[in-house]
Short mmCIF file of C-alpha atoms and ligand atoms in Angstrom, two decimals:
data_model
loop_
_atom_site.label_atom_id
_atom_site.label_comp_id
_atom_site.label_asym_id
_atom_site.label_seq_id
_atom_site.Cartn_x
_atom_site.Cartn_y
_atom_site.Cartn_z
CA UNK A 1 0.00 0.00 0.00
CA UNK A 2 1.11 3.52 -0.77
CA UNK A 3 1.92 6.13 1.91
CA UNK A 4 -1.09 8.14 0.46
CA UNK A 5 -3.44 5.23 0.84
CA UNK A 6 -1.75 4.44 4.48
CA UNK A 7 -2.31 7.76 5.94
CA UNK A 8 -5.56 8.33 4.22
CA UNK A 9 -6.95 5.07 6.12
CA UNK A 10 -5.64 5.86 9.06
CA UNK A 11 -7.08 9.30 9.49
CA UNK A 12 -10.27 7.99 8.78
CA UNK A 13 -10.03 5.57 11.11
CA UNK A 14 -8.22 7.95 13.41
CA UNK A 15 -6.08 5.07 14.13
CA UNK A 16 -3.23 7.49 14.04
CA UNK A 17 -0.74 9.47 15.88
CA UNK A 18 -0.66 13.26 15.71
CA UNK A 19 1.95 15.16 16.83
CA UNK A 20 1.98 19.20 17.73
CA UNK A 21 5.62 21.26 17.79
CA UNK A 22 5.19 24.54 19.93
CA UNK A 23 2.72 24.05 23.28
CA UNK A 24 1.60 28.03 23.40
CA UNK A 25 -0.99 30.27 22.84
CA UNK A 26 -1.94 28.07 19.56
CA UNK A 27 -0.20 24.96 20.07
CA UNK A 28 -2.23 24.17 23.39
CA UNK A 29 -5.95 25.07 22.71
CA UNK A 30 -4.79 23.34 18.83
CA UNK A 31 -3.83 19.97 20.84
CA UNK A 32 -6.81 19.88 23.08
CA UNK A 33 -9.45 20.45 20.52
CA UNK A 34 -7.97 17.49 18.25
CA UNK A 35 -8.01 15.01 21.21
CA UNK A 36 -11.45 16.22 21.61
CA UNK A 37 -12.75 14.81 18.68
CA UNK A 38 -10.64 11.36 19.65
CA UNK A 39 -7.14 11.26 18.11
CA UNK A 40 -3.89 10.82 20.20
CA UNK A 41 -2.13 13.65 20.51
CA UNK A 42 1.34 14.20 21.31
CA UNK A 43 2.80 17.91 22.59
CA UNK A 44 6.16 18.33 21.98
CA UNK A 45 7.73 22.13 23.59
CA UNK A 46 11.43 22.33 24.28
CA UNK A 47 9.96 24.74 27.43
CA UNK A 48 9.91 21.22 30.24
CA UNK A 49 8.52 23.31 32.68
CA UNK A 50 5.66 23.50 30.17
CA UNK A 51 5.75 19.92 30.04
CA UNK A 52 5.88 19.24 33.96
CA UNK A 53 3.05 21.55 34.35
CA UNK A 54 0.54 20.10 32.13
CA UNK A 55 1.63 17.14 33.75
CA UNK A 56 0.68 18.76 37.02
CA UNK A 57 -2.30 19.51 35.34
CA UNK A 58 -2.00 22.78 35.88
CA UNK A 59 -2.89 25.29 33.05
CA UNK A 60 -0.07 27.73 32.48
CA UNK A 61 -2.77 29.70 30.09
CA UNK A 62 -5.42 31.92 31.56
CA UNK A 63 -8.05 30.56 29.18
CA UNK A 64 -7.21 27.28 28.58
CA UNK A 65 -8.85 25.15 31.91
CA UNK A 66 -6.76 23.17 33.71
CA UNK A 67 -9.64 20.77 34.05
CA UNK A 68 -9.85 20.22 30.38
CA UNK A 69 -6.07 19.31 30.16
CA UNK A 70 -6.63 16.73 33.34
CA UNK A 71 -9.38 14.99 31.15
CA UNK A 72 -7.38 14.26 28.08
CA UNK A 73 -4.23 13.66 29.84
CA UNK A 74 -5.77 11.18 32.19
CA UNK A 75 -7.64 9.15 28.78
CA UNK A 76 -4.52 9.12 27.14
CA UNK A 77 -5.81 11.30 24.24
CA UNK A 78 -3.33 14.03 24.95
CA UNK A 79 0.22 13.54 25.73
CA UNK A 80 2.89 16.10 26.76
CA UNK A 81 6.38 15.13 25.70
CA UNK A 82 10.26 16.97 25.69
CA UNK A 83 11.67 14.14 23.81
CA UNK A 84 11.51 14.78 20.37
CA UNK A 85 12.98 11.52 18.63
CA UNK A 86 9.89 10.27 19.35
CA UNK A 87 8.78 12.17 16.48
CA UNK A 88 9.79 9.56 14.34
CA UNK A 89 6.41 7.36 15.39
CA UNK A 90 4.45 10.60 14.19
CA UNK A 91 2.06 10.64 11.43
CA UNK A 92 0.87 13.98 10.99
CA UNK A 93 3.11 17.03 12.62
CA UNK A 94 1.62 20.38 13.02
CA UNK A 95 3.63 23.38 13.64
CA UNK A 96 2.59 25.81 16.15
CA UNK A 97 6.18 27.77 16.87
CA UNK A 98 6.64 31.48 17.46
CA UNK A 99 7.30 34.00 14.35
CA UNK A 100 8.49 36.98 15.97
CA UNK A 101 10.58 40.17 14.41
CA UNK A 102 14.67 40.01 14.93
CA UNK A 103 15.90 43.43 16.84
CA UNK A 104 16.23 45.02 13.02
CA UNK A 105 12.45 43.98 12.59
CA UNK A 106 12.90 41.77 9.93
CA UNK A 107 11.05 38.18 10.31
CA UNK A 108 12.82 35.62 12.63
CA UNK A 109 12.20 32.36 11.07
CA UNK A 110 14.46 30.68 13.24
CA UNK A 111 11.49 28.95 15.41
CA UNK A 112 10.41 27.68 12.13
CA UNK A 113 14.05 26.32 10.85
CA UNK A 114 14.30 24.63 14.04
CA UNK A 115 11.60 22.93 14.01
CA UNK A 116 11.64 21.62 10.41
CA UNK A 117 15.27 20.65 11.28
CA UNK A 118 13.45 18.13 13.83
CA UNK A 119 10.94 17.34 11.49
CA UNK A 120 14.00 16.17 8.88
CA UNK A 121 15.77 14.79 11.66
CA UNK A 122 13.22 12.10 12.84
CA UNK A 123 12.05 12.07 9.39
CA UNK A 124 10.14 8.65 8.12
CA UNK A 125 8.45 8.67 4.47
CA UNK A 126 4.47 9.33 4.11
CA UNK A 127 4.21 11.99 6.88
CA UNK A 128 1.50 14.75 6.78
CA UNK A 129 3.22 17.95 7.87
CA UNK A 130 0.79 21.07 8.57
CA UNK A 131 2.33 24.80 9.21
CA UNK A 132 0.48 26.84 11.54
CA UNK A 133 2.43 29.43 12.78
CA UNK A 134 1.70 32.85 10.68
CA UNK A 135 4.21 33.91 8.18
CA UNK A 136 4.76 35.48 4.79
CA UNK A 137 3.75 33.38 1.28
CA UNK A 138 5.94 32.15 0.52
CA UNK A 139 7.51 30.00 3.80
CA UNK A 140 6.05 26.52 3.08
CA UNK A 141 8.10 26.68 -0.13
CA UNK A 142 11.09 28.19 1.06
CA UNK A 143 11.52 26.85 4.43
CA UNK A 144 10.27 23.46 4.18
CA UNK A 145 9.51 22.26 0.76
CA UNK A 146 13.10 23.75 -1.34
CA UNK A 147 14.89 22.74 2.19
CA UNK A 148 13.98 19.18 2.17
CA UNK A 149 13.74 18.46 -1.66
CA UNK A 150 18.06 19.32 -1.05
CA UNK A 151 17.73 16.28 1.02
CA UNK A 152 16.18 14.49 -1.32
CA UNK A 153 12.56 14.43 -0.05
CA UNK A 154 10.14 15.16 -2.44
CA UNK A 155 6.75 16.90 -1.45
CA UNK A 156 3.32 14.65 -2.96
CA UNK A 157 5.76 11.71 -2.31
CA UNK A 158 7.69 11.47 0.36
CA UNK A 159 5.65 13.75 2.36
CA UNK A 160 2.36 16.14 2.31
CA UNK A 161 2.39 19.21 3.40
CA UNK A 162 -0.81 21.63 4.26
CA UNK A 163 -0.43 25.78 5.58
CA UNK A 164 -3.87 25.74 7.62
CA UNK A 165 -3.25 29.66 9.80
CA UNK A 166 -4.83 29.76 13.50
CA UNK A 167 -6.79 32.14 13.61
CA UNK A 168 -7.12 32.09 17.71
CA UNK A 169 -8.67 35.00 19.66
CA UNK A 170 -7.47 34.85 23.05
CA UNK A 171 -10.14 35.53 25.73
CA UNK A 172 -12.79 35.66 23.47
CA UNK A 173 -15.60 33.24 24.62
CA UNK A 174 -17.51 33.40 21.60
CA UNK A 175 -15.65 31.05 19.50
CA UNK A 176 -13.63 28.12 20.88
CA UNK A 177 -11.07 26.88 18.28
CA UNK A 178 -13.72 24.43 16.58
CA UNK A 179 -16.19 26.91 15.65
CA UNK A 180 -13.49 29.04 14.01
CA UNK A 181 -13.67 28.47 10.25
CA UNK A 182 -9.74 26.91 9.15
CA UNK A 183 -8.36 28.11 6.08
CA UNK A 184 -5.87 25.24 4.79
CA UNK A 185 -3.87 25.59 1.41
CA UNK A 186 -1.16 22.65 -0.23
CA UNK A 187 0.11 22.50 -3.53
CA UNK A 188 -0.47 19.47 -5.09
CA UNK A 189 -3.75 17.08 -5.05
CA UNK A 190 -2.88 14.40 -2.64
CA UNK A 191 -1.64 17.04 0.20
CA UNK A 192 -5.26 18.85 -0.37
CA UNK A 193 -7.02 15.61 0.21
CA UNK A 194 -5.34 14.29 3.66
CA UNK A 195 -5.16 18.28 5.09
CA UNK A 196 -8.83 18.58 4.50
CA UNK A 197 -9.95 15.24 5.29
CA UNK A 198 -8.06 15.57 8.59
CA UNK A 199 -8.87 18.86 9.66
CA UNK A 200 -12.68 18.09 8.17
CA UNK A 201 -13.00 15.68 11.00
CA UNK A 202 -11.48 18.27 13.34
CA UNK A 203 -13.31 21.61 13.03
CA UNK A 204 -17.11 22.15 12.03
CA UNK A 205 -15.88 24.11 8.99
CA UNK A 206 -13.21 24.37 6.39
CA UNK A 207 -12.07 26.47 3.78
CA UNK A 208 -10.01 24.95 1.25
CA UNK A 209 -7.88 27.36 -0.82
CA UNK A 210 -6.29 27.43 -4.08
CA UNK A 211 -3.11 26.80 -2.78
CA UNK A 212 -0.29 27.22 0.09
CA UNK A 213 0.35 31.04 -0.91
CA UNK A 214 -3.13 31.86 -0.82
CA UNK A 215 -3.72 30.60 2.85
CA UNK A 216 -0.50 31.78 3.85
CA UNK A 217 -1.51 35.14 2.32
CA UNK A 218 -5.18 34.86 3.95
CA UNK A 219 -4.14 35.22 7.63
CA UNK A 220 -1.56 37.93 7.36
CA UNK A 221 -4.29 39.64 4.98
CA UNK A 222 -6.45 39.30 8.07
CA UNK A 223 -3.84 40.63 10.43
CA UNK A 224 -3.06 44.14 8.18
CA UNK A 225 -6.92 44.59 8.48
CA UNK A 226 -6.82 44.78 11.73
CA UNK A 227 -3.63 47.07 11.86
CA UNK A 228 -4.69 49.42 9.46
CA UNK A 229 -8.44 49.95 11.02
CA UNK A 230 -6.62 50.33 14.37
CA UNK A 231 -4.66 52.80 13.02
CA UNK A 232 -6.44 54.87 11.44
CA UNK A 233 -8.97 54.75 14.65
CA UNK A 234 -5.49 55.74 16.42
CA UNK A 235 -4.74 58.74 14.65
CA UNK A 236 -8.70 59.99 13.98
CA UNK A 237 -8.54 59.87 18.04
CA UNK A 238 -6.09 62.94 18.05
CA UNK A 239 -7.35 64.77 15.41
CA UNK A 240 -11.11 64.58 16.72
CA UNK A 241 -9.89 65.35 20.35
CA UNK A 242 -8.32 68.54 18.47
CA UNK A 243 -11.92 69.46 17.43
CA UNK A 244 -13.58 68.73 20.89
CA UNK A 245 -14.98 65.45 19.28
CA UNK A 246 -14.91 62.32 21.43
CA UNK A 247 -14.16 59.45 19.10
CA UNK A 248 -16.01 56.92 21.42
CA UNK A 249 -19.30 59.32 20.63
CA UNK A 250 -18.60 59.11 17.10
CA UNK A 251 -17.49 55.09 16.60
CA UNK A 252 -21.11 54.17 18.65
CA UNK A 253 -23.14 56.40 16.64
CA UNK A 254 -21.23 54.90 13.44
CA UNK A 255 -21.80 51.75 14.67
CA UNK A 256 -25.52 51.63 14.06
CA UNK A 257 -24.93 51.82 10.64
CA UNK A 258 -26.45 48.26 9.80
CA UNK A 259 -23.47 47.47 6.74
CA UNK A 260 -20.41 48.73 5.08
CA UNK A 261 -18.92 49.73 8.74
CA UNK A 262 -17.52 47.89 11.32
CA UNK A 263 -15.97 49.52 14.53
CA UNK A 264 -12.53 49.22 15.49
CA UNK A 265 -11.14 50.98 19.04
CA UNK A 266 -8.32 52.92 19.42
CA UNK A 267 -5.75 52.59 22.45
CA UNK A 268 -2.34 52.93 24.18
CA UNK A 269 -0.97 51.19 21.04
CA UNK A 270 -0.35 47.95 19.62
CA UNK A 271 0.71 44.88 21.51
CA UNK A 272 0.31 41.00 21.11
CA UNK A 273 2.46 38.23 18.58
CA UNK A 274 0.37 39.17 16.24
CA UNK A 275 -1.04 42.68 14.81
CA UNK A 276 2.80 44.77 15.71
CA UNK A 277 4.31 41.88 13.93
CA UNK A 278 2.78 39.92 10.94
CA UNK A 279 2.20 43.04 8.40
CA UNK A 280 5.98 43.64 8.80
CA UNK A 281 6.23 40.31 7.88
CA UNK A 282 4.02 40.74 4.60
CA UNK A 283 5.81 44.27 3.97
CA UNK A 284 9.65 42.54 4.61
CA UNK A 285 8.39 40.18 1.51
CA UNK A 286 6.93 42.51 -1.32
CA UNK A 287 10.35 44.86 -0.77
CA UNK A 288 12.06 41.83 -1.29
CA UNK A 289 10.17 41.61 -4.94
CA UNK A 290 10.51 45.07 -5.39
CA UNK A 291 6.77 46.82 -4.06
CA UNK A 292 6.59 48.89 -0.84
CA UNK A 293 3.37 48.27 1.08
CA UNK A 294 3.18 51.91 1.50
CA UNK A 295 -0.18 51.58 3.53
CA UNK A 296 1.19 48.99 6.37
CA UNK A 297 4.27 50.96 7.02
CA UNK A 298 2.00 54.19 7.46
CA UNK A 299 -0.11 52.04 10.12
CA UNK A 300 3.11 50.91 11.77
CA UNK A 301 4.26 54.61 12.23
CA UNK A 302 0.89 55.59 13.77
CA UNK A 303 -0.10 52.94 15.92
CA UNK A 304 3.71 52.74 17.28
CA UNK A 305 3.57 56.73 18.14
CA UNK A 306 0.43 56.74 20.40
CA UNK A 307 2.50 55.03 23.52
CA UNK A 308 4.72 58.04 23.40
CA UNK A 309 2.10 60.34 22.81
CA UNK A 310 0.58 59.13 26.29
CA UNK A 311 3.68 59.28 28.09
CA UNK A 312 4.09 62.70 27.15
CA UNK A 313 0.63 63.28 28.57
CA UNK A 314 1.78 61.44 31.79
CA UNK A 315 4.73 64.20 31.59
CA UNK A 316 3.02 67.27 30.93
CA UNK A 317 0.53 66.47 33.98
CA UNK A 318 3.81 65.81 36.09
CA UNK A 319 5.92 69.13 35.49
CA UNK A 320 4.24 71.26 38.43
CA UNK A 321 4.31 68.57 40.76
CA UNK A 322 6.98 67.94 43.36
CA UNK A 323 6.40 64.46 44.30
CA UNK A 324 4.63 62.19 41.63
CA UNK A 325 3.35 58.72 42.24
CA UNK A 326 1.47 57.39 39.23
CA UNK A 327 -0.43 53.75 38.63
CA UNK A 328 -0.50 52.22 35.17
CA UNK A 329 -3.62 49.82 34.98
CA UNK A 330 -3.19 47.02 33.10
CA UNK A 331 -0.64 45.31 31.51
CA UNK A 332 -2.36 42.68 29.02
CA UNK A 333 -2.14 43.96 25.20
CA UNK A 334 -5.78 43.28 25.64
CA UNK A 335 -8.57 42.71 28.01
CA UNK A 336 -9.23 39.65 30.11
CA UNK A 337 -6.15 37.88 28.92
CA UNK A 338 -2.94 37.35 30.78
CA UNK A 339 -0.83 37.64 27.28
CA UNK A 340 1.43 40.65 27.53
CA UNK A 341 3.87 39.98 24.67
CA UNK A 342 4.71 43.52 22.67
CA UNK A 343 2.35 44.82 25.24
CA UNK A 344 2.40 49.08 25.06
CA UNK A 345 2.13 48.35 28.72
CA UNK A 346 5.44 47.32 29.08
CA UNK A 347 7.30 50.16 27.08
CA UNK A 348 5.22 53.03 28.71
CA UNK A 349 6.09 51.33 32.09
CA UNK A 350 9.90 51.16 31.20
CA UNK A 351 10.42 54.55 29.74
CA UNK A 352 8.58 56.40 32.76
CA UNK A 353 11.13 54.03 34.78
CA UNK A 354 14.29 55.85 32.48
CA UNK A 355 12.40 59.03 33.04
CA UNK A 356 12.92 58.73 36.83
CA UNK A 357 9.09 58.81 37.34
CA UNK A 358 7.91 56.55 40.48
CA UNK A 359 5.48 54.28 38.83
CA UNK A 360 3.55 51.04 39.99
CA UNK A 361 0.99 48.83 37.64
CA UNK A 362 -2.26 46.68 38.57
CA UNK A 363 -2.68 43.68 36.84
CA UNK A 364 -4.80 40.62 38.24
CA UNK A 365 -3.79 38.32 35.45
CA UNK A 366 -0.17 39.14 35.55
CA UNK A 367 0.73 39.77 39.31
CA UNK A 368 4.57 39.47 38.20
CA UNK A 369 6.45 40.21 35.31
CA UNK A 370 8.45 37.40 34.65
CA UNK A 371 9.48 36.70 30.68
CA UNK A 372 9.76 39.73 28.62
CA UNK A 373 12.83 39.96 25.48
CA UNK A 374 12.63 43.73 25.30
CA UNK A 375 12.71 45.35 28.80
CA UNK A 376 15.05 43.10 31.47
CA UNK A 377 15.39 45.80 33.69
CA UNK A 378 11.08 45.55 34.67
CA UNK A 379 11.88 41.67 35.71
CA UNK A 380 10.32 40.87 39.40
CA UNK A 381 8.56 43.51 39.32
CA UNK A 382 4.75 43.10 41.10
CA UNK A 383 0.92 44.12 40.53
CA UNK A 384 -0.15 46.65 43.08
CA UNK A 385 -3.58 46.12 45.12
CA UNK A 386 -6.82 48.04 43.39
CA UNK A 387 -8.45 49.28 46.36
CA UNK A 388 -9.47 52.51 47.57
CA UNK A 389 -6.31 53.00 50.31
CA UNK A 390 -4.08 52.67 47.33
CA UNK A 391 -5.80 54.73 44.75
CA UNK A 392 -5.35 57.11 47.20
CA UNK A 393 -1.77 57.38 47.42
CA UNK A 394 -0.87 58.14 43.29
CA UNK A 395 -1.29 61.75 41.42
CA UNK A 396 -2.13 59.87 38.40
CA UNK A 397 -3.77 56.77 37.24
CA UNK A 398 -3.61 55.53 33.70
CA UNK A 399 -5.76 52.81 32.31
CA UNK A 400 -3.90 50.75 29.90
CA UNK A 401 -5.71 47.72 29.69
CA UNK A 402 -9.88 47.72 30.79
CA UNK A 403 -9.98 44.37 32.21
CA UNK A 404 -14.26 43.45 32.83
CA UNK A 405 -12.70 42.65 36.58
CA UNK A 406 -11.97 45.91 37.35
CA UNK A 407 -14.11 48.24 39.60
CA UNK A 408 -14.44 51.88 37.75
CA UNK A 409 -16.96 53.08 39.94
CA UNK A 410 -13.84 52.89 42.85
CA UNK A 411 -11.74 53.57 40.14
CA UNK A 412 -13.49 56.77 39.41
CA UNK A 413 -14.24 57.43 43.08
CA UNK A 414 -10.58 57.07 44.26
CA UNK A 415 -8.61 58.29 41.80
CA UNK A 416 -7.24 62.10 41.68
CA UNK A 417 -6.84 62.06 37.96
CA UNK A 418 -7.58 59.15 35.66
CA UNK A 419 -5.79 59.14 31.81
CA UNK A 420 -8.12 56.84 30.15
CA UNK A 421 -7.27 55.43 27.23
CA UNK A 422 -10.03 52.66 26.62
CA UNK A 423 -13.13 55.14 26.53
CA UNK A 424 -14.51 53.64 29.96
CA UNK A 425 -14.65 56.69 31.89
CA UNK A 426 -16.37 60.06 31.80
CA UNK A 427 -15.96 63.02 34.71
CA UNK A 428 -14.48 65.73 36.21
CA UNK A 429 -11.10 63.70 36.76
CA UNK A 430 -10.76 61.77 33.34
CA UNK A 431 -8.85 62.91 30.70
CA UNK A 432 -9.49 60.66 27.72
CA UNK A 433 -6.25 59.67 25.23
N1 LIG B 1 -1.20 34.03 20.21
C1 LIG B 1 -2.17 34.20 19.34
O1 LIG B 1 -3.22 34.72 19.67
C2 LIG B 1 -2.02 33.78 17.89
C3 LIG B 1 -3.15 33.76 17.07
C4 LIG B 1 -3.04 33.33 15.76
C5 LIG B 1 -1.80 32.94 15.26
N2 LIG B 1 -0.68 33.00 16.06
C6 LIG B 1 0.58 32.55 15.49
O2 LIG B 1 0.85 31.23 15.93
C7 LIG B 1 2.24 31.02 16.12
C8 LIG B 1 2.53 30.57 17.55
O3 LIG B 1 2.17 31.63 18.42
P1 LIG B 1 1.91 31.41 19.97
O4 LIG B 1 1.23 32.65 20.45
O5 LIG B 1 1.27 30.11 20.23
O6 LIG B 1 3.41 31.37 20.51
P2 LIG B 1 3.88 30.93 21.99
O7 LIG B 1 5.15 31.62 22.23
O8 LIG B 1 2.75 31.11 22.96
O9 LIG B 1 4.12 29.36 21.87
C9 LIG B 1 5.12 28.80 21.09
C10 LIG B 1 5.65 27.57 21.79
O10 LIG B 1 6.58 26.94 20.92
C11 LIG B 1 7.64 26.41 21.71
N3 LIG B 1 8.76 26.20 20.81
C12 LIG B 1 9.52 27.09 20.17
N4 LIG B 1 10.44 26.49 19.40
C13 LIG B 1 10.25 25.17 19.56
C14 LIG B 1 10.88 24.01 19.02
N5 LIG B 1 11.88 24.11 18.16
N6 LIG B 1 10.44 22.82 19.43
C15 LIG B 1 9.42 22.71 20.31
N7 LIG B 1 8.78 23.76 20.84
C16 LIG B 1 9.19 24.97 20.46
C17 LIG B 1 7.85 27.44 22.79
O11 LIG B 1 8.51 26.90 23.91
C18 LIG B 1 6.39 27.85 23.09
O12 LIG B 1 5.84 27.05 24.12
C19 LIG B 1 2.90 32.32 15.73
O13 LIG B 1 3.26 32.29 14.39
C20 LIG B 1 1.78 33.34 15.93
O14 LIG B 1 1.96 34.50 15.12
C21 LIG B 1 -0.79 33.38 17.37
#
């Protein structure tokens, strides 16, 4: 029988083993949701603590229960493991690994390199290989499908290989991972057939694409609508404050327009592994053929100046005052998730530290700031109380971050002067950003 045939029987009798490279944000909820619908799946993270904690069964993701990973652990349906020659047993591999920006903000494909270097390395003919993580059009062919045809390993034949993007929205109860439509692309007939039939029997829709490119293209697409929107929200904020316009007025009256709109928010900036980062990775691409994405760069200079533009708020409010306490609220890049990766947060928080300003944060969801690449120096440092006593003691309170948890009416009540920059708060003591 034919590694096509094999593969194809076994996924429809799920008599198969799965395996999923990259235990995170994706990687996780990805994992869980397959071994929902009865596969065995095995997570492979070089992070063991990761490991030793599902192991613990203790979710190390705010929105991810811990109770759900005790279930499938305990049936045998999901299965955390560091050692990765055991890849070699695995018949389809899905890669859920980080794509972030090098310090130059070019794409770092290293996560990706690595882990198709494991792929090759426990490599066995007639495995199903699906990329995840997002990335330019382009990656499947480059990084996997040129690297491996130099070891000989031809894709159709030796291997099939799907690009199906997550398209996960942290925090947001609406849609779990299943109900999420899933965009999958391949390039030749035989990888189309096992992604979709697989990932048919996994999520209650799919979307089958022309081909890799196009659902590689897809997600970022989705990604530079959301930057650009944001942006242009960001920047209509300050010109509309300019004309004694509040923009929250304006986006819930334009709201009720029943088509052709659809509301975006602005804030303290951009944050998150995805909208600061996958446009570049779009823009880094088309230079490389020769076409600026004049549009993207334009929303990464706006959205990247309204941190500063706040801090110089926090400044201006500062310059009478002798001694200044202030309280940054939040430190998720969004609410009601404990995610704060390229959070604005975290580079107001450090410059106000370089500009000798005393400042403290509130975050329930992140009561210390352990891992961050860009700003060592805020390490250890720990979520104030949100009561009244403490309110009390600042000048200045910023919201960053409107968690549902938090209490505005004490908020409101406590605080001397509030900068809000989530539209939560009207009065005397708000100034909205
Ligand atoms: N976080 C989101 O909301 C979201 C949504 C949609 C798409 N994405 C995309 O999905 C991809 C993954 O993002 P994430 O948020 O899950 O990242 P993450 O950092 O939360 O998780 C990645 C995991 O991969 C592991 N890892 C890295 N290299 C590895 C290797 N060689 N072998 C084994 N494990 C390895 C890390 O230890 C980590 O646990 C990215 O491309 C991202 O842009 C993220």
């Amino acid at each position: 029988m034919n590694s096509y045939i094999k593969l194809k029987k076994k996924i429809q009798s799920k008599n198969i083993k799965i395996g999923v490279i990259g235990l995170g944000y994706v990687g996780l909820p990805l994992s869980l949701t397959i071994s929902e619908r009865g596969y065995k799946v095995y997570g492979f993270d070089k992070d063991i603590n990761k490991i030793n904690s599902l192991y613990k069964f203790k979710s190390y993701i705010k929105h991810v229960s811990s109770l759900r990973i005790k279930k499938l652990i305990k049936k045998k349906l999901f299965i955390p493991i560091g050692q990765f020659n055991f890849l070699k047993s695995i018949d389809i591999i899905i890669l859920c690994v980080p794509t972030p920006l090098t310090k130059n903000k070019k794409p770092d494909l290293t996560y990706i390199k690595n882990s198709v270097d494991l792929v090759f390395k426990y490599f066995k003919p007639g495995k199903k290989i699906i990329l995840e993580s997002t990335t330019y059009p382009g990656t499947c062919k480059d990084l996997i499908i040129d690297k491996l045809k130099k070891q000989k390993l031809t894709e159709g034949i030796d291997y099939y290989l799907s690009y199906s993007p997550e398209r996960e929205d942290p925090g947001n109860k609406k849609f779990q991972t299943i109900d999420i439509p899933k965009v999958i692309g391949a390039s030749n007939n035989k990888s189309k057939i096992l992604g979709e039939l697989f990932y048919g029997s996994v999520f209650k829709k799919i979307i089958p694409v022309k081909n890799l490119e196009t659902a590689e293209a897809t997600k970022i697409y989705e990604n530079i609508f959301r930057a650009i929107n944001i942006a242009l929200v960001n920047e209509l904020k300050f010109g509309l404050k300019k004309l004694n316009i509040d923009i929250w007025d304006v986006i819930k009256a334009s709201s009720t327009k029943p088509f052709g709109f659809m509301p975006f928010y602005p804030g303290p900036g951009l944050g998150g592994h995805c909208i600061p980062i996958d446009p570049i990775y779009l823009s880094w691409k088309c230079k490389k053929v020769g076409y600026d994405c004049k549009f993207i760069s334009l929303a990464e200079k706006i959205n990247s100046s309204v941190p500063d533009k706040i801090i110089n708020e926090i400044l201006n409010f500062k310059k009478s005052k002798k001694k200044f306490k202030i309280l940054l609220i939040g430190l998720a890049y969004k609410k009601n998730i404990d995610d704060y990766r390229e959070s604005p947060s975290l580079y107001i928080l450090n410059k106000l530290i370089r500009k000798k300003v005393k400042v403290d944060f509130h975050d329930n969801f992140i009561k210390n700031i352990t891992e961050n690449r860009h700003y060592p120096k805020l390490t250890n440092m720990k979520s104030r109380k949100l009561d009244y006593k403490n309110l009390k003691k600042y000048n200045l309170v910023v919201l960053l971050t409107d968690h549902d948890y938090i209490n505005y009416n004490l908020l409101k009540k406590y605080s001397k002067k509030i900068i809000d920059t989530r539209g939560r708060l009207n009065g005397k003591n708000v100034i909205k950003m």
